[in-house]
Tab-separated table of C-alpha atoms in Angstrom:
chain	number	residue	atom	x	y	z
X	1	UNK	CA	56.327	27.942	86.565
X	2	UNK	CA	56.910	23.844	85.643
X	3	UNK	CA	53.411	23.230	86.085
X	4	UNK	CA	51.727	26.324	84.130
X	5	UNK	CA	53.857	25.474	81.074
X	6	UNK	CA	53.035	22.147	80.805
X	7	UNK	CA	49.164	22.940	81.325
X	8	UNK	CA	49.792	25.858	78.655
X	9	UNK	CA	51.730	22.326	76.384
X	10	UNK	CA	48.697	19.878	77.275
X	11	UNK	CA	46.303	22.905	75.709
X	12	UNK	CA	48.574	23.567	72.593
X	13	UNK	CA	48.589	20.195	72.036
X	14	UNK	CA	44.742	19.287	72.532
X	15	UNK	CA	44.151	22.173	70.425
X	16	UNK	CA	46.458	20.717	67.983
X	17	UNK	CA	45.565	16.877	67.954
X	18	UNK	CA	41.876	17.798	68.145
X	19	UNK	CA	40.902	19.728	65.321
X	20	UNK	CA	43.002	16.732	63.884
X	21	UNK	CA	41.493	13.559	64.970
X	22	UNK	CA	37.781	14.691	64.381
X	23	UNK	CA	39.121	15.454	60.332
X	24	UNK	CA	40.023	11.839	60.650
X	25	UNK	CA	36.451	10.608	62.007
X	26	UNK	CA	35.303	13.015	59.444
X	27	UNK	CA	37.120	11.450	56.783
X	28	UNK	CA	36.636	7.727	57.708
X	29	UNK	CA	33.295	7.937	57.888
X	30	UNK	CA	33.135	9.996	53.724
X	31	UNK	CA	36.160	6.904	52.753
X	32	UNK	CA	33.356	4.147	54.192
X	33	UNK	CA	30.715	5.811	52.461
X	34	UNK	CA	32.306	6.213	49.225
X	35	UNK	CA	33.205	2.657	49.584
X	36	UNK	CA	29.988	0.774	50.172
X	37	UNK	CA	29.061	3.079	47.330
X	38	UNK	CA	30.660	1.841	45.773
X	39	UNK	CA	30.200	-1.403	45.565
X	40	UNK	CA	26.910	-0.213	45.870
X	41	UNK	CA	27.382	0.420	42.225
X	42	UNK	CA	29.390	-2.824	41.107
X	43	UNK	CA	26.646	-4.730	41.495
X	44	UNK	CA	24.395	-2.412	40.255
X	45	UNK	CA	25.038	-1.064	37.320
X	46	UNK	CA	26.249	-3.931	34.964
X	47	UNK	CA	22.480	-5.448	35.116
X	48	UNK	CA	20.984	-1.281	34.590
X	49	UNK	CA	23.148	-1.032	31.318
X	50	UNK	CA	21.852	-4.792	30.765
X	51	UNK	CA	17.913	-3.446	30.436
X	52	UNK	CA	19.324	-0.236	29.171
X	53	UNK	CA	20.470	-1.858	26.006
X	54	UNK	CA	17.516	-4.299	26.002
X	55	UNK	CA	15.398	-0.515	26.117
X	56	UNK	CA	17.564	0.412	23.441
X	57	UNK	CA	16.354	-2.432	20.991
X	58	UNK	CA	12.760	-2.887	22.091
X	59	UNK	CA	12.190	1.262	21.294
X	60	UNK	CA	14.290	0.706	18.263
X	61	UNK	CA	12.375	-2.225	17.165
X	62	UNK	CA	8.878	-0.376	17.768
X	63	UNK	CA	10.092	3.061	15.672
X	64	UNK	CA	11.807	1.474	13.231
X	65	UNK	CA	10.165	1.589	9.764
X	66	UNK	CA	11.088	-1.023	6.690
X	67	UNK	CA	13.655	-0.809	4.907
X	68	UNK	CA	16.082	0.244	7.499
X	69	UNK	CA	14.416	4.274	7.757
X	70	UNK	CA	13.382	6.834	10.521
X	71	UNK	CA	11.625	8.879	7.839
X	72	UNK	CA	7.860	8.730	9.613
X	73	UNK	CA	5.499	9.094	6.394
X	74	UNK	CA	2.446	11.363	5.693
X	75	UNK	CA	-0.731	11.181	7.516
X	76	UNK	CA	-3.471	9.782	5.939
X	77	UNK	CA	-0.315	7.341	3.905
X	78	UNK	CA	0.357	5.598	7.411
X	79	UNK	CA	-3.865	5.224	8.194
X	80	UNK	CA	-3.993	3.705	4.518
X	81	UNK	CA	-5.691	0.038	5.726
X	82	UNK	CA	-2.639	-1.844	3.765
X	83	UNK	CA	-0.005	0.162	6.042
X	84	UNK	CA	-1.293	-1.736	8.723
X	85	UNK	CA	-0.954	-4.983	7.597
X	86	UNK	CA	1.908	-6.125	4.618
X	87	UNK	CA	-0.442	-9.444	4.980
X	88	UNK	CA	-2.702	-10.802	1.988
X	89	UNK	CA	-6.033	-11.911	2.753
X	90	UNK	CA	-5.808	-15.166	3.395
X	91	UNK	CA	-8.364	-15.863	0.602
X	92	UNK	CA	-5.164	-14.543	-1.297
X	93	UNK	CA	-3.639	-17.562	-3.298
X	94	UNK	CA	-1.539	-16.111	-5.342
X	95	UNK	CA	2.536	-16.642	-3.750
X	96	UNK	CA	5.165	-13.946	-3.878
X	97	UNK	CA	8.348	-14.169	-6.227
X	98	UNK	CA	10.856	-16.278	-4.581
X	99	UNK	CA	13.900	-14.129	-4.088
X	100	UNK	CA	17.440	-16.725	-3.018
X	101	UNK	CA	17.292	-17.223	0.025
X	102	UNK	CA	14.105	-18.526	-1.137
X	103	UNK	CA	14.218	-20.283	-3.417
X	104	UNK	CA	17.744	-22.183	-2.669
X	105	UNK	CA	15.396	-23.392	0.297
X	106	UNK	CA	14.883	-27.632	0.311
X	107	UNK	CA	11.239	-28.725	1.357
X	108	UNK	CA	11.405	-29.319	5.414
X	109	UNK	CA	13.865	-27.072	5.784
X	110	UNK	CA	13.357	-23.883	8.240
X	111	UNK	CA	12.692	-20.772	6.607
X	112	UNK	CA	15.635	-17.659	7.173
X	113	UNK	CA	14.920	-15.982	9.960
X	114	UNK	CA	14.578	-12.946	7.780
X	115	UNK	CA	12.013	-14.728	5.430
X	116	UNK	CA	9.637	-14.250	8.730
X	117	UNK	CA	8.154	-10.527	9.505
X	118	UNK	CA	6.283	-9.608	11.745
X	119	UNK	CA	2.077	-10.642	11.168
X	120	UNK	CA	-0.135	-8.157	11.796
X	121	UNK	CA	-3.612	-8.174	11.535
X	122	UNK	CA	-5.465	-5.867	8.636
X	123	UNK	CA	-7.428	-3.566	10.265
X	124	UNK	CA	-4.732	-3.217	13.810
X	125	UNK	CA	-2.858	-0.372	14.005
X	126	UNK	CA	1.344	-0.192	14.462
X	127	UNK	CA	1.838	1.088	17.673
X	128	UNK	CA	3.030	4.482	15.403
X	129	UNK	CA	-0.003	4.371	12.924
X	130	UNK	CA	-2.578	4.457	16.307
X	131	UNK	CA	-0.154	7.451	17.450
X	132	UNK	CA	-0.532	9.661	14.305
X	133	UNK	CA	-4.531	8.188	14.847
X	134	UNK	CA	-4.483	9.489	18.186
X	135	UNK	CA	-2.927	12.984	17.567
X	136	UNK	CA	-5.678	13.439	14.236
X	137	UNK	CA	-8.748	11.931	16.333
X	138	UNK	CA	-9.180	9.354	14.339
X	139	UNK	CA	-12.543	7.591	14.325
X	140	UNK	CA	-12.929	4.204	16.779
X	141	UNK	CA	-15.300	1.246	15.331
X	142	UNK	CA	-17.171	0.597	18.129
X	143	UNK	CA	-17.529	3.898	19.975
X	144	UNK	CA	-17.940	7.505	19.610
X	145	UNK	CA	-15.609	10.402	19.564
X	146	UNK	CA	-17.268	11.439	23.052
X	147	UNK	CA	-16.634	8.009	24.445
X	148	UNK	CA	-13.087	8.040	23.283
X	149	UNK	CA	-12.101	11.706	24.492
X	150	UNK	CA	-14.016	10.168	27.966
X	151	UNK	CA	-11.329	6.778	27.933
X	152	UNK	CA	-8.262	8.770	26.537
X	153	UNK	CA	-9.032	10.962	29.602
X	154	UNK	CA	-8.993	8.827	32.536
X	155	UNK	CA	-6.410	6.914	31.716
X	156	UNK	CA	-4.317	9.601	30.464
X	157	UNK	CA	-4.670	11.596	33.910
X	158	UNK	CA	-4.732	7.482	36.030
X	159	UNK	CA	-2.460	6.828	34.810
X	160	UNK	CA	-0.273	9.006	34.279
X	161	UNK	CA	0.623	8.055	30.010
X	162	UNK	CA	0.194	10.775	27.392
X	163	UNK	CA	-2.946	11.520	25.909
X	164	UNK	CA	-1.511	10.355	22.707
X	165	UNK	CA	-0.893	7.527	24.311
X	166	UNK	CA	-3.515	6.868	25.952
X	167	UNK	CA	-6.102	7.342	22.171
X	168	UNK	CA	-3.470	5.355	20.692
X	169	UNK	CA	-3.883	3.031	22.791
X	170	UNK	CA	-7.995	2.434	23.070
X	171	UNK	CA	-7.073	2.762	19.567
X	172	UNK	CA	-5.268	-0.810	19.520
X	173	UNK	CA	-7.347	-2.444	22.039
X	174	UNK	CA	-10.327	-1.898	19.745
X	175	UNK	CA	-10.151	-4.205	16.896
X	176	UNK	CA	-8.680	-6.827	18.724
X	177	UNK	CA	-11.203	-6.816	21.206
X	178	UNK	CA	-12.884	-6.882	17.838
X	179	UNK	CA	-11.215	-10.041	16.488
X	180	UNK	CA	-11.213	-11.949	19.904
X	181	UNK	CA	-14.952	-11.462	20.125
X	182	UNK	CA	-13.664	-9.990	23.915
X	183	UNK	CA	-14.461	-6.441	25.919
X	184	UNK	CA	-12.378	-4.119	24.589
X	185	UNK	CA	-12.976	-2.696	28.537
X	186	UNK	CA	-12.424	-5.652	30.018
X	187	UNK	CA	-8.815	-5.885	27.831
X	188	UNK	CA	-8.582	-1.324	29.506
X	189	UNK	CA	-9.053	-2.862	33.040
X	190	UNK	CA	-6.306	-5.844	32.800
X	191	UNK	CA	-3.866	-3.770	31.500
X	192	UNK	CA	-4.238	-1.219	34.236
X	193	UNK	CA	-4.702	-4.155	36.891
X	194	UNK	CA	-1.172	-5.896	35.402
X	195	UNK	CA	1.051	-3.507	34.033
X	196	UNK	CA	-0.539	0.457	34.688
X	197	UNK	CA	0.272	0.659	31.461
X	198	UNK	CA	3.652	0.322	31.757
X	199	UNK	CA	4.488	-1.198	28.354
X	200	UNK	CA	8.172	-1.983	29.908
X	201	UNK	CA	7.311	-3.191	33.193
X	202	UNK	CA	8.456	-6.650	34.450
X	203	UNK	CA	7.949	-8.777	37.446
X	204	UNK	CA	9.749	-10.949	39.890
X	205	UNK	CA	7.934	-14.250	38.079
X	206	UNK	CA	9.090	-13.095	34.605
X	207	UNK	CA	5.557	-11.694	32.958
X	208	UNK	CA	6.514	-8.475	30.752
X	209	UNK	CA	4.616	-5.559	28.947
X	210	UNK	CA	1.485	-4.306	29.144
X	211	UNK	CA	-0.562	-7.213	29.707
X	212	UNK	CA	2.157	-8.799	31.623
X	213	UNK	CA	2.681	-12.651	29.701
X	214	UNK	CA	4.465	-14.735	29.716
X	215	UNK	CA	7.520	-15.075	27.434
X	216	UNK	CA	8.658	-18.163	27.962
X	217	UNK	CA	5.720	-19.880	28.570
X	218	UNK	CA	3.527	-18.672	25.787
X	219	UNK	CA	6.831	-18.318	23.120
X	220	UNK	CA	5.037	-20.147	20.298
X	221	UNK	CA	2.322	-17.256	20.029
X	222	UNK	CA	5.396	-14.681	20.347
X	223	UNK	CA	7.285	-16.587	17.391
X	224	UNK	CA	4.873	-15.270	14.260
X	225	UNK	CA	5.569	-11.453	15.899
X	226	UNK	CA	9.406	-12.052	15.719
X	227	UNK	CA	10.181	-14.248	18.982
X	228	UNK	CA	10.044	-12.858	22.517
X	229	UNK	CA	11.439	-9.315	22.295
X	230	UNK	CA	8.332	-8.570	20.154
X	231	UNK	CA	6.622	-9.366	23.796
X	232	UNK	CA	7.868	-5.603	24.730
X	233	UNK	CA	5.261	-3.944	21.782
X	234	UNK	CA	2.541	-2.913	23.023
X	235	UNK	CA	0.697	-4.018	19.131
X	236	UNK	CA	2.032	-7.367	20.206
X	237	UNK	CA	1.383	-7.443	23.746
X	238	UNK	CA	-2.138	-6.909	23.183
X	239	UNK	CA	-2.311	-9.302	20.732
X	240	UNK	CA	-0.882	-11.848	22.569
X	241	UNK	CA	-2.460	-11.596	25.844
X	242	UNK	CA	-5.739	-11.126	24.661
X	243	UNK	CA	-5.733	-14.194	23.014
X	244	UNK	CA	-4.403	-15.552	25.810
X	245	UNK	CA	-7.469	-13.968	27.652
X	246	UNK	CA	-9.996	-14.813	24.981
X	247	UNK	CA	-8.452	-18.679	25.575
X	248	UNK	CA	-9.157	-18.898	29.662
X	249	UNK	CA	-12.863	-17.268	29.420
X	250	UNK	CA	-13.598	-19.855	26.487
X	251	UNK	CA	-11.892	-22.296	28.788
X	252	UNK	CA	-13.799	-21.430	31.583
X	253	UNK	CA	-16.507	-20.364	30.560
X	254	UNK	CA	-16.935	-16.752	32.275
X	255	UNK	CA	-15.109	-13.450	32.912
X	256	UNK	CA	-14.451	-14.498	36.170
X	257	UNK	CA	-13.004	-18.028	35.571
X	258	UNK	CA	-10.948	-16.764	32.428
X	259	UNK	CA	-9.698	-14.123	34.803
X	260	UNK	CA	-9.019	-16.540	37.361
X	261	UNK	CA	-6.537	-18.694	34.777
X	262	UNK	CA	-4.626	-15.522	33.185
X	263	UNK	CA	-3.389	-14.832	36.580
X	264	UNK	CA	-2.580	-18.138	36.862
X	265	UNK	CA	-5.045	-19.398	39.236
X	266	UNK	CA	-5.927	-23.043	39.953
X	267	UNK	CA	-8.150	-23.185	42.450
X	268	UNK	CA	-11.363	-21.481	43.322
X	269	UNK	CA	-9.328	-18.298	44.709
X	270	UNK	CA	-7.694	-16.231	42.450
X	271	UNK	CA	-6.795	-13.718	45.747
X	272	UNK	CA	-8.473	-10.903	44.836
X	273	UNK	CA	-7.830	-10.251	40.715
X	274	UNK	CA	-11.214	-10.903	39.213
X	275	UNK	CA	-12.652	-8.106	41.942
X	276	UNK	CA	-10.238	-6.171	41.067
X	277	UNK	CA	-10.173	-6.459	36.904
X	278	UNK	CA	-13.965	-5.874	36.843
X	279	UNK	CA	-13.461	-3.041	39.406
X	280	UNK	CA	-11.289	-0.748	37.187
X	281	UNK	CA	-13.886	-2.126	34.839
X	282	UNK	CA	-17.103	-0.756	35.853
X	283	UNK	CA	-14.374	2.897	36.146
X	284	UNK	CA	-13.435	2.823	32.609
X	285	UNK	CA	-17.372	1.921	31.275
X	286	UNK	CA	-18.385	4.562	33.527
X	287	UNK	CA	-15.643	7.572	32.465
X	288	UNK	CA	-15.972	6.147	28.522
X	289	UNK	CA	-19.780	5.790	29.522
X	290	UNK	CA	-19.616	2.662	27.470
X	291	UNK	CA	-22.190	0.251	28.359
X	292	UNK	CA	-20.418	-3.055	30.061
X	293	UNK	CA	-20.409	-5.477	27.182
X	294	UNK	CA	-20.687	-4.217	24.518
């Protein structure tokens, strides 16, 4: 009888202890996962918050209208020639009326930051202007409507961007390329290889934006557009990146050499970068129907 009672007691103890031990084991696993998750978030969230703030500031700077207002002008007004540039023609010798800040400035003084607005060139639209032109299917100098549609469709489908944005970037690249005497399809191919049309991407070495411009290296080129924050403005990034590419091609004497210079290759090998760009350029030309080198 004593042995039977002992067996029942042990069975009862096991029946109670087994669920409790299993509960404690599972709780320990979940507690460990919670601790690991907390540690990971404590390391990741600060940088994410900083990046979110920077992205928010960049987006506001891109879309903010003159005077601090966010209202969008009429589509005809937004595409007027002066809407794409508030910079007087180089031949115009008239000076703007003096303000209190400029009147107080002495020779040799650095003008205040407010007196240095971002610079734009006539004929190159701002980003919102280009989006409006894309939505309204306005013409592009140097390409027919069917060629623009082919380009827009190809870029939107392959790089998963909005067709309106793809058309806007085409409308920015073409006049920039014309100013720099570059093939616009070469510039579009460089953007494709460098960033896959993500205007906010940043590489491990600090290259940023559509054409992966090194802001610390080319700060002098960015200064006239408002400084390094402007590097995430698609128009500014394309302008500066295009200027760097044109300079590289001029120094090296060929497109292939210029591409090697652009990617930072000092020797004869560029790691296949030029071949990738030129292959994408051929695909873009095939999709658009625009002959290479036009």
